C-alpha positions as a printed Julia matrix, in Angstrom:
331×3 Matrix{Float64}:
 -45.92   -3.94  -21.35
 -49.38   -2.64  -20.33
 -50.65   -2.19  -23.85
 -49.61   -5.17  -25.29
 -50.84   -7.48  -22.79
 -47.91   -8.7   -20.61
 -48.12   -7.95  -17.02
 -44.47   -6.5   -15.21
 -42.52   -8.61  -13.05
 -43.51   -7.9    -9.28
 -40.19   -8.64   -7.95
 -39.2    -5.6    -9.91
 -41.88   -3.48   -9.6
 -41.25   -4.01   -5.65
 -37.8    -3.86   -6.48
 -38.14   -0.24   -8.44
 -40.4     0.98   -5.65
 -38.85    0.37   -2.87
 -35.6     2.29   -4.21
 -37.1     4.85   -5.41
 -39.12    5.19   -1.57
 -35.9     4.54    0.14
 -34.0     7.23   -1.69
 -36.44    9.98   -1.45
 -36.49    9.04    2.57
 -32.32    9.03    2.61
 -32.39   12.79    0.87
 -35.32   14.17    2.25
 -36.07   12.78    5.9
 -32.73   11.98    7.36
 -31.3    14.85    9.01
 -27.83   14.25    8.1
 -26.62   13.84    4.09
 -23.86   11.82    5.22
 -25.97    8.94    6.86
 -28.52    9.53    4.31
 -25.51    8.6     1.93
 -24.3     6.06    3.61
 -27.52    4.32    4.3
 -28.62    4.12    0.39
 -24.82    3.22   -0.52
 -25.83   -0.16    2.02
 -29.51   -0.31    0.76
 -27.72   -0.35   -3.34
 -24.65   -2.58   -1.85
 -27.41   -5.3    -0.88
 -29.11   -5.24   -4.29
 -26.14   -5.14   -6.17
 -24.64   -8.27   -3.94
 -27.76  -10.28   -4.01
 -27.89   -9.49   -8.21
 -24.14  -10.96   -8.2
 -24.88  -13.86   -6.68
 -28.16  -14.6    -8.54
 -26.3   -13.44  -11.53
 -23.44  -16.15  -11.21
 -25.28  -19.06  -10.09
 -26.9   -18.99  -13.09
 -24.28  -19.02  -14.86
 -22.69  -22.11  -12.61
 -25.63  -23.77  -13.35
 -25.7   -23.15  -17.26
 -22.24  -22.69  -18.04
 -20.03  -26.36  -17.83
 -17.48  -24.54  -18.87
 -16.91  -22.22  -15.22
 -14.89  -24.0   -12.61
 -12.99  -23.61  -10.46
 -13.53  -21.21   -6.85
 -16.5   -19.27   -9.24
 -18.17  -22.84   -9.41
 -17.4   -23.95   -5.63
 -19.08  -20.89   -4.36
 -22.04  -20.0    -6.62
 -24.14  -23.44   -5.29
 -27.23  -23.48   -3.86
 -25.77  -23.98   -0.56
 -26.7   -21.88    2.77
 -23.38  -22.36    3.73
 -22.42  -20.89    0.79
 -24.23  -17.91    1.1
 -22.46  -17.34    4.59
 -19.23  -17.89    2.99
 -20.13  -15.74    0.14
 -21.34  -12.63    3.02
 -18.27  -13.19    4.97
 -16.05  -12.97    2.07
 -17.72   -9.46    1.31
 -17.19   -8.44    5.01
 -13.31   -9.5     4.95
 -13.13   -7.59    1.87
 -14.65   -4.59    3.31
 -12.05   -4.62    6.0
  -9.34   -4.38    3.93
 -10.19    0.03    4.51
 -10.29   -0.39    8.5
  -7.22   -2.18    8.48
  -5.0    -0.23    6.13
  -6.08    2.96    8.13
  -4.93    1.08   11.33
  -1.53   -0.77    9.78
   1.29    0.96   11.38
   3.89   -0.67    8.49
   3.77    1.88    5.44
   4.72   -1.31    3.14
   1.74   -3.16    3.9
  -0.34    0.01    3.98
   0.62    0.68    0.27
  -0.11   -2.68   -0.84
  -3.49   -2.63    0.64
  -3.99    0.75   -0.62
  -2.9    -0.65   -4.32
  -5.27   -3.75   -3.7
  -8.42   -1.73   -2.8
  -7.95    0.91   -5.57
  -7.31   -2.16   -8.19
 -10.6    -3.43   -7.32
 -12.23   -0.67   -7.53
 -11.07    0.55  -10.59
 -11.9    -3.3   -12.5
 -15.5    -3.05  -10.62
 -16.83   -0.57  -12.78
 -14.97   -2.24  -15.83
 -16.53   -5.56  -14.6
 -20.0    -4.25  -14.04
 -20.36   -2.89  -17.73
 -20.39   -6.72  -18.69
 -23.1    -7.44  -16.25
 -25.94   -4.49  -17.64
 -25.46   -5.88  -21.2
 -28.49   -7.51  -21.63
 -28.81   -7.39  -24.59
 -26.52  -10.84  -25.08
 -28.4   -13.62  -25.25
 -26.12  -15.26  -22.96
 -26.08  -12.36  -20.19
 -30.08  -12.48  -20.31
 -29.85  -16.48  -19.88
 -27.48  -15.52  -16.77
 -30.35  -12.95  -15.21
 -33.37  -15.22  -16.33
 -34.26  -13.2   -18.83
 -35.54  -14.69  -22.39
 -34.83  -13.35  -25.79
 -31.83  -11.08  -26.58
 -29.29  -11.0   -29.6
 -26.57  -13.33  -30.17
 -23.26  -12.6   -28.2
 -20.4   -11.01  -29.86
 -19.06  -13.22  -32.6
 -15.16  -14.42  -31.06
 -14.38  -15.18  -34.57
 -12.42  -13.07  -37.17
  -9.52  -12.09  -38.01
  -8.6   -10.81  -34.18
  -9.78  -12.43  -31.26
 -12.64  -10.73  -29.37
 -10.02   -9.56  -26.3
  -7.54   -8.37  -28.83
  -9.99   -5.96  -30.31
 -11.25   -5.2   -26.57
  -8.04   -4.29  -25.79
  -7.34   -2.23  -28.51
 -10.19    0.04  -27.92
  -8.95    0.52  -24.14
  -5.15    1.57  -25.82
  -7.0     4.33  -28.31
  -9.38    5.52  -25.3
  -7.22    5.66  -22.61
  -3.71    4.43  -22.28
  -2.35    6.57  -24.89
  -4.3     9.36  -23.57
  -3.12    8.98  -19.96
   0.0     8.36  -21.61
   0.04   11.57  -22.99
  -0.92   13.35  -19.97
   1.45   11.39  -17.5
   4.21   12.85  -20.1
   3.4    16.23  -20.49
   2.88   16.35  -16.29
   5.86   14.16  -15.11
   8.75   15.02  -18.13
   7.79   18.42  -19.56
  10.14   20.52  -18.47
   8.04   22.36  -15.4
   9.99   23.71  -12.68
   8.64   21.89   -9.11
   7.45   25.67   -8.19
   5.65   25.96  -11.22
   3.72   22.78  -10.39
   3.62   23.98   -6.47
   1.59   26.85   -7.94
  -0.53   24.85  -10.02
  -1.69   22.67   -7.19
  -2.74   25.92   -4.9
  -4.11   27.42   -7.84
  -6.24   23.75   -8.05
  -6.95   22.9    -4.58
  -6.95   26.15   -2.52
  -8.51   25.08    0.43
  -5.97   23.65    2.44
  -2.5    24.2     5.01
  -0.69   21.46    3.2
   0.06   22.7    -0.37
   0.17   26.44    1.06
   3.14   25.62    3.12
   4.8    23.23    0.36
   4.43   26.41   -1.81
   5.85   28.81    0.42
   9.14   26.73    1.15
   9.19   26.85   -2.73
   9.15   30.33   -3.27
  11.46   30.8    -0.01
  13.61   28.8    -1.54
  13.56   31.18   -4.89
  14.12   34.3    -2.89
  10.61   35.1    -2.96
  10.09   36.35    0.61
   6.78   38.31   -0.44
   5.22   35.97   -1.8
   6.64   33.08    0.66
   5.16   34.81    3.9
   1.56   34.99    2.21
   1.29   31.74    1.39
   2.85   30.63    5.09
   0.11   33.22    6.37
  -2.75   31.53    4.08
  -1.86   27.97    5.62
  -1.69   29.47    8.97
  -5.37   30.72    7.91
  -6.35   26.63    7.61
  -4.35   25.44   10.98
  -3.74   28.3    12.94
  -2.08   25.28   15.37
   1.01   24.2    13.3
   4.27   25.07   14.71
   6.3    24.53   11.65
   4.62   26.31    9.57
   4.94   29.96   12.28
   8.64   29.07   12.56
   8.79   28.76    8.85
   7.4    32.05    8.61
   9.29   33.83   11.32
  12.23   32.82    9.18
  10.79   34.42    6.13
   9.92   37.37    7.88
  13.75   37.76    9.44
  15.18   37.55    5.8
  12.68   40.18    4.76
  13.67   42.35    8.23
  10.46   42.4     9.83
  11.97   41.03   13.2
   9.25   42.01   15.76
   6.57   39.89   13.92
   9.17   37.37   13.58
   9.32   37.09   17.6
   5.61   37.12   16.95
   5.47   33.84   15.47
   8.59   32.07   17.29
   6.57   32.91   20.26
   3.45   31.21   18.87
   5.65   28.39   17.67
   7.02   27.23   20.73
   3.61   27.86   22.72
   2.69   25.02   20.31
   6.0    23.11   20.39
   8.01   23.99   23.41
  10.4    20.72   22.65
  11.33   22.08   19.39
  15.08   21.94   19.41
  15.07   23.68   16.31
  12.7    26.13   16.57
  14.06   27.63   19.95
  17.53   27.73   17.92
  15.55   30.33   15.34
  14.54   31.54   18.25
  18.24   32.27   19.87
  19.2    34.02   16.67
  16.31   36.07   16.32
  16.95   37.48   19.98
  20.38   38.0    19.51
  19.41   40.14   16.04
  17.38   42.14   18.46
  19.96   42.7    20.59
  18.61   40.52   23.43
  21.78   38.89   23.98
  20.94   37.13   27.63
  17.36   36.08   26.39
  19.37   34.42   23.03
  21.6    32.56   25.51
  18.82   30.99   27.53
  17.13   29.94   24.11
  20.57   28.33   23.09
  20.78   26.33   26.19
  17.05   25.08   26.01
  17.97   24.0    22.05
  21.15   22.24   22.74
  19.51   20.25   25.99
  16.82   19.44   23.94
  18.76   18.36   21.13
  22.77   18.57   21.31
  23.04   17.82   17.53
  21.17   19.9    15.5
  21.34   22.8    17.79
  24.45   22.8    18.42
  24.77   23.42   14.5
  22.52   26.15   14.27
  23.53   28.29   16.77
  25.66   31.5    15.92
  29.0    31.77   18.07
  27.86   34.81   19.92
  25.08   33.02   21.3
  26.59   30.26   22.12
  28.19   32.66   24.06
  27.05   36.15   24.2
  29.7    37.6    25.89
  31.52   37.43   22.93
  31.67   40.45   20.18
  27.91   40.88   18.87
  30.0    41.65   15.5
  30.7    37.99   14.64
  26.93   37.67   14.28
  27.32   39.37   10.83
  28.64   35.91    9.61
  25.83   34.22   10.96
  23.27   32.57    8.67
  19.69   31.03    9.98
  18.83   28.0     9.55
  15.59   27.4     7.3
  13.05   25.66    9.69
  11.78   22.52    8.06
């Protein structure tokens, strides 16, 4: 623009500099990336807001045909401009209260809402950068450009949108969401895929070892329960998960090991100091099983009551009717 005589605009050379400034101070003199990153994401937000509403009063003021709540709140109004912020603030807690919603329905429909939004943003905002279109420039205040894409033909300008989203990506998601959700994969094999994919983490560890437990893979089951006890060292389920592996693989004094550090954690546990009982009365610690059995059945008549073996129920009783006894897989 220099060299053929046309000086640059200074609202954007102010505009380029002070991004530029503001995101070399965000990276390089705030202490902490995440407030670096959040204070550019505001710094952008505020262009990109102000650009919107520039953008569509424009296009209010040129465009008869745009009615409607786009033509009630793209005036040159003040009060419009405060409607127009507080409508951006209302929509920005939409996140603070679906993390505070205690009613999973309404949690999932704000969840669907925000993610729906998000998604047609960045569709949205590829119609906004083409400036190219004569009309888009008109909309920024921009002169020249090409003419807009004809609407004329032999399919409608949306129709032959639309296609090209089909060949790009709904057949292609299509695909994928087919060979993921009906291809015949066993729910271990895609247990293992997700570990193998995100390995940093208790959840999927434990969701794979219950798997495998479940296959008679007792090996393999009390690594993984070890690996998410690696990430939270402080969940009881998954050390009463893995005493129970280790009792089917007969490794009964680590098995105490990890009742133990279970019910440190969860003393109320009906059901763990039922795993408990059974494990002391494998060890031959009939009195000790007894007191466990009483502490599960006060804390939860039910489901203890089902889980305890009749000779610890009461352990005067042969210890050979224990033979027939089966644990219970802590959940």
């Amino acid at each position: 623009m220099w060299i053929s005589g046309k000086r640059p605009n200074p609202v954007k050379l102010v505009l380029l500099i002070t991004s530029i400034s503001f995101w070399w101070y965000c990276n390089n003199i705030v202490a902490s990336v995440l407030v670096g990153i959040a204070l550019f994401e505001a710094f952008h937000d505020v262009q990109y807001l102000s650009l919107v509403w520039i953008y569509n009063r424009k296009r209010v003021e040129t465009d008869s045909s745009i009615g409607g709540f786009m033509r009630f709140v793209f005036r040159r109004s003040g009060a419009l401009v405060g409607l127009y912020i507080g409508l951006i603030f209302a929509y920005g807690a939409l996140g603070y209260f679906k993390s505070n919603i205690g009613i999973d329905t309404v949690k999932r429909v704000l969840t669907g809402v925000v993610t729906a939004s998000v998604l047609l943003h960045f569709y949205y905002d590829g119609f906004i950068w083409k400036v190219r279109e004569k009309s888009t420039r008109q909309s920024l205040g921009i002169g020249g450009g090409t003419a807009d894409v004809s609407t004329s033909g032999f399919l409608s300008s949306w129709a032959v949108h639309g296609a090209k989203w089909v060949a790009v990506f709904v057949i292609r998601l299509g695909a994928l969401w087919f060979w993921q959700v009906r291809a015949p994969r066993s729910k271990l094999q895609r247990l293992a895929w997700i570990v193998a994919d995100l390995p940093v983490g208790a959840r999927q560890h434990s969701n794979y070892a219950k798997a495998l437990q479940e296959a008679g893979r007792l090996d393999e089951a009390a690594e993984e329960f070890s690996t998410a006890l690696r990430f939270n060292p402080n969940s009881a389920k998954a050390h009463a998960n893995l005493a129970t592996v280790l009792i089917g693989k007969g490794d009964l004094e680590e098995a105490q090991t990890h009742f133990e550090a279970a019910l440190r954690i969860d003393p109320n546990n009906a059901e763990v100091h039922s795993g408990y009982a059974y494990l002391l009365e494998r060890l031959g610690r009939l009195e000790q099983a007894a007191a466990e059995s009483a502490t599960a059945v006060r804390l939860d008549p039910k489901s203890a009551s089902r889980t305890v073996c009749p000779s610890v129920a009461d352990w005067t009783m042969p210890p050979t009717n224990s033979k027939n006894c089966v644990a219970r897989t802590i959940v």
